[in-house]
CSV table of C-alpha atoms in Angstrom, one decimal:
chain,number,residue,atom,x,y,z
A,25,UNK,CA,-13.8,-34.5,13.9
A,26,UNK,CA,-13.1,-31.5,14.6
A,27,UNK,CA,-12.6,-32.0,18.1
A,28,UNK,CA,-9.6,-33.4,17.9
A,29,UNK,CA,-7.3,-30.1,18.6
A,30,UNK,CA,-3.9,-30.9,21.2
A,31,UNK,CA,-4.0,-28.3,24.5
A,32,UNK,CA,-1.8,-25.7,23.0
A,33,UNK,CA,-2.2,-21.6,23.5
A,34,UNK,CA,-1.3,-20.4,20.1
A,35,UNK,CA,-1.6,-21.7,16.5
A,36,UNK,CA,-1.3,-21.1,13.2
A,37,UNK,CA,-4.4,-22.6,10.9
A,38,UNK,CA,-4.2,-23.1,7.4
A,39,UNK,CA,-8.2,-22.3,5.4
A,40,UNK,CA,-9.1,-22.3,2.1
A,41,UNK,CA,-10.8,-23.7,-0.6
A,42,UNK,CA,-10.1,-27.6,-1.8
A,43,UNK,CA,-7.2,-28.3,-3.9
A,44,UNK,CA,-5.4,-24.4,-2.9
A,45,UNK,CA,-2.2,-26.1,-1.9
A,46,UNK,CA,-3.0,-26.0,1.4
A,47,UNK,CA,-1.5,-29.0,3.0
A,48,UNK,CA,1.6,-28.6,0.7
A,49,UNK,CA,1.9,-25.4,2.3
A,50,UNK,CA,2.2,-26.8,5.7
A,51,UNK,CA,3.8,-29.6,4.3
A,52,UNK,CA,6.8,-26.8,3.6
A,53,UNK,CA,6.4,-25.1,7.4
A,54,UNK,CA,6.8,-28.9,9.3
A,55,UNK,CA,9.0,-30.9,6.8
A,56,UNK,CA,6.2,-33.4,7.7
A,57,UNK,CA,4.6,-36.0,5.3
A,58,UNK,CA,1.1,-34.1,4.2
A,59,UNK,CA,-1.3,-36.6,2.5
A,60,UNK,CA,-1.8,-34.3,-1.3
A,61,UNK,CA,-3.5,-35.1,-3.6
A,62,UNK,CA,-5.0,-34.1,-6.8
A,63,UNK,CA,-8.5,-34.5,-6.0
A,64,UNK,CA,-9.6,-32.1,-4.1
A,65,UNK,CA,-10.5,-33.0,-0.8
A,66,UNK,CA,-8.4,-34.8,0.7
A,67,UNK,CA,-8.2,-32.7,3.8
A,68,UNK,CA,-11.5,-34.0,5.4
A,69,UNK,CA,-11.3,-33.7,9.7
A,70,UNK,CA,-7.7,-30.9,10.6
A,71,UNK,CA,-4.2,-31.8,10.9
A,72,UNK,CA,-3.1,-30.8,13.7
A,73,UNK,CA,1.4,-31.2,14.0
A,74,UNK,CA,2.4,-29.9,17.5
A,75,UNK,CA,6.5,-30.8,16.8
A,76,UNK,CA,7.3,-27.7,17.5
A,77,UNK,CA,6.6,-26.3,21.3
A,78,UNK,CA,5.1,-27.5,23.6
A,79,UNK,CA,2.6,-24.1,23.3
A,80,UNK,CA,2.4,-23.9,19.6
A,81,UNK,CA,0.5,-26.2,16.8
A,82,UNK,CA,0.1,-25.5,13.5
A,83,UNK,CA,-3.5,-27.3,12.1
A,84,UNK,CA,-4.9,-26.9,8.7
A,85,UNK,CA,-7.8,-27.5,8.3
A,86,UNK,CA,-10.4,-28.8,5.7
A,87,UNK,CA,-10.6,-27.8,2.3
A,88,UNK,CA,-14.3,-26.2,1.2
A,89,UNK,CA,-16.1,-25.7,-2.5
A,90,UNK,CA,-15.7,-27.9,-5.1
A,91,UNK,CA,-14.8,-32.1,-4.0
A,92,UNK,CA,-15.8,-35.3,-5.8
A,93,UNK,CA,-18.0,-38.0,-5.2
A,94,UNK,CA,-18.5,-35.7,-2.5
A,95,UNK,CA,-22.6,-34.1,-1.4
A,96,UNK,CA,-23.1,-30.8,-0.9
A,97,UNK,CA,-24.5,-31.3,2.2
A,98,UNK,CA,-21.2,-33.4,3.6
A,99,UNK,CA,-19.7,-29.8,1.8
A,100,UNK,CA,-21.8,-27.1,3.9
A,101,UNK,CA,-21.3,-29.4,7.3
A,102,UNK,CA,-17.3,-29.3,6.6
A,103,UNK,CA,-17.5,-25.5,5.7
A,104,UNK,CA,-19.1,-24.8,8.6
A,105,UNK,CA,-17.7,-26.3,11.1
A,106,UNK,CA,-14.0,-24.6,9.9
A,107,UNK,CA,-15.7,-21.8,10.6
A,108,UNK,CA,-17.1,-22.6,14.6
A,109,UNK,CA,-13.3,-24.5,15.2
A,110,UNK,CA,-12.4,-20.3,13.9
A,111,UNK,CA,-14.8,-19.2,16.6
A,112,UNK,CA,-13.9,-21.3,19.1
A,113,UNK,CA,-10.4,-21.2,19.8
A,114,UNK,CA,-10.4,-16.8,18.5
A,115,UNK,CA,-7.9,-16.6,21.8
A,116,UNK,CA,-5.6,-19.0,20.8
A,117,UNK,CA,-5.0,-18.4,16.4
A,118,UNK,CA,-2.4,-16.1,16.2
A,119,UNK,CA,-2.3,-16.1,12.2
A,120,UNK,CA,-5.4,-17.3,10.7
A,121,UNK,CA,-3.5,-18.7,7.2
A,122,UNK,CA,-5.9,-18.3,3.6
A,123,UNK,CA,-4.9,-19.8,1.4
A,124,UNK,CA,-5.6,-18.9,-3.0
A,125,UNK,CA,-4.3,-20.7,-5.7
A,126,UNK,CA,-3.5,-17.1,-6.8
A,127,UNK,CA,-3.9,-18.7,-11.5
A,128,UNK,CA,-8.5,-19.2,-10.6
A,129,UNK,CA,-8.7,-17.7,-7.2
A,130,UNK,CA,-10.4,-13.7,-8.9
A,131,UNK,CA,-12.6,-15.6,-11.4
A,132,UNK,CA,-13.6,-17.8,-8.2
A,133,UNK,CA,-14.6,-14.6,-6.1
A,134,UNK,CA,-15.6,-13.0,-8.9
A,135,UNK,CA,-17.5,-15.5,-10.3
A,136,UNK,CA,-19.5,-16.1,-6.7
A,137,UNK,CA,-20.0,-12.1,-6.3
A,138,UNK,CA,-23.2,-11.1,-6.2
A,139,UNK,CA,-25.4,-8.5,-4.5
A,140,UNK,CA,-26.9,-10.9,-2.5
A,141,UNK,CA,-24.5,-12.9,-2.2
A,142,UNK,CA,-20.3,-12.7,-1.2
A,143,UNK,CA,-18.3,-15.4,-2.0
A,144,UNK,CA,-16.5,-18.0,1.1
A,145,UNK,CA,-13.2,-17.1,0.4
A,146,UNK,CA,-13.9,-13.3,1.0
A,147,UNK,CA,-16.5,-14.3,4.4
A,148,UNK,CA,-13.6,-15.8,5.2
A,149,UNK,CA,-10.9,-13.1,5.8
A,150,UNK,CA,-13.5,-11.2,7.3
A,151,UNK,CA,-13.6,-13.9,9.7
A,152,UNK,CA,-10.3,-14.0,10.4
A,153,UNK,CA,-10.4,-10.0,11.0
A,154,UNK,CA,-13.3,-9.5,12.9
A,155,UNK,CA,-12.3,-12.3,15.7
A,156,UNK,CA,-9.3,-10.6,16.7
A,157,UNK,CA,-7.2,-13.1,13.8
A,158,UNK,CA,-4.2,-11.6,12.1
A,159,UNK,CA,-4.5,-12.9,8.2
A,160,UNK,CA,-1.8,-13.8,6.1
A,161,UNK,CA,-3.4,-15.0,2.4
A,162,UNK,CA,-1.0,-17.2,0.7
A,163,UNK,CA,-1.9,-16.8,-3.0
A,164,UNK,CA,0.5,-19.3,-4.2
A,165,UNK,CA,0.8,-21.1,-7.3
A,166,UNK,CA,2.3,-17.6,-8.6
A,167,UNK,CA,5.2,-20.7,-10.0
A,168,UNK,CA,2.0,-20.4,-12.8
A,169,UNK,CA,1.1,-16.6,-13.1
A,170,UNK,CA,2.6,-14.6,-15.9
A,171,UNK,CA,1.0,-10.9,-14.9
A,172,UNK,CA,2.4,-11.1,-11.5
A,173,UNK,CA,1.6,-7.6,-9.8
A,174,UNK,CA,-1.7,-6.9,-11.2
A,175,UNK,CA,-3.1,-10.4,-10.3
A,176,UNK,CA,-1.8,-9.8,-7.3
A,177,UNK,CA,-4.4,-5.8,-6.7
A,178,UNK,CA,-6.9,-7.9,-8.8
A,179,UNK,CA,-6.6,-10.2,-5.3
A,180,UNK,CA,-6.1,-7.1,-3.2
A,181,UNK,CA,-9.3,-5.5,-4.3
A,182,UNK,CA,-12.0,-8.3,-4.5
A,183,UNK,CA,-10.5,-8.3,-0.2
A,184,UNK,CA,-11.2,-5.1,0.5
A,185,UNK,CA,-7.8,-3.9,0.6
A,186,UNK,CA,-6.6,-1.3,-1.5
A,187,UNK,CA,-3.9,-2.0,-4.6
A,188,UNK,CA,-1.2,-1.8,-4.8
A,189,UNK,CA,-0.7,-5.0,-3.1
A,190,UNK,CA,3.2,-4.5,-2.2
A,191,UNK,CA,1.7,-1.5,1.0
A,192,UNK,CA,0.2,-5.3,2.1
A,193,UNK,CA,3.0,-7.7,2.4
A,194,UNK,CA,2.4,-8.4,5.9
A,195,UNK,CA,-0.9,-9.5,4.8
A,196,UNK,CA,-0.4,-10.5,1.1
A,197,UNK,CA,2.2,-13.5,0.1
A,198,UNK,CA,2.5,-14.5,-3.3
A,199,UNK,CA,4.7,-18.5,-3.2
A,200,UNK,CA,4.8,-21.1,-5.4
A,201,UNK,CA,5.0,-24.0,-1.8
A,202,UNK,CA,5.3,-27.1,-5.1
A,203,UNK,CA,8.3,-25.5,-5.6
A,204,UNK,CA,9.6,-25.0,-1.8
A,205,UNK,CA,9.3,-20.8,-2.8
A,206,UNK,CA,7.8,-19.5,0.6
A,207,UNK,CA,10.0,-16.6,1.1
A,208,UNK,CA,7.1,-14.0,1.2
A,209,UNK,CA,4.5,-15.6,3.1
A,210,UNK,CA,7.3,-16.5,6.2
A,211,UNK,CA,8.0,-12.8,6.2
A,212,UNK,CA,4.0,-11.4,6.9
A,213,UNK,CA,4.1,-14.4,9.5
A,214,UNK,CA,7.5,-13.1,11.1
A,215,UNK,CA,6.0,-9.7,10.8
A,216,UNK,CA,3.2,-11.3,13.3
A,217,UNK,CA,5.0,-13.3,15.5
A,218,UNK,CA,6.6,-9.6,16.4
A,219,UNK,CA,3.8,-8.9,18.0
A,220,UNK,CA,2.9,-11.0,19.5
A,221,UNK,CA,6.1,-11.5,21.0
A,222,UNK,CA,7.2,-14.9,20.3
A,223,UNK,CA,10.6,-15.1,18.7
A,224,UNK,CA,11.1,-18.7,20.2
A,225,UNK,CA,8.5,-19.7,16.8
A,226,UNK,CA,10.0,-17.4,14.6
A,227,UNK,CA,12.0,-20.0,13.2
A,228,UNK,CA,10.2,-22.5,12.0
A,229,UNK,CA,9.2,-19.8,9.3
């Protein structure tokens, strides 16, 4: 299911837990209708959108974590496949977008943090860095968050980025994708496209 990638030299990928709004953000980026739903796990295989340029593709990778009616071994296989996809295509991926649920992310990270466990979202953030893929953390559903700066500082802290979060605006982007409020995300991605000298792609963000 993960070997469907178009032959494109430059890529932006979206990764994250199920039901955090990856597909909604994809719809904002591409303008194309993307399957979304209330039930976690709607996206089970990569969705590739190569509408923009002969050498550019945006990919929505399947979410991981709880999925209604999905066996544990299937969930684990999806996580493994996501990691393998990033490793196999790292040289072509310009930006890795880690989408978080701004309301729930800190609690989920804390719940899965122990002496012998690193939460998968934190592992993914470190993996992007290790693979030399520029990470952008799109902290979604911020319209549901009251203590905005405090919550974003906590997100930065959990990812090993020293607060305050505002010094990491090329990495941490508060958004509300469902309401079309994604300007912080667009700005962060454009920063990395600038560094790659890909001004031609900035019009898509």
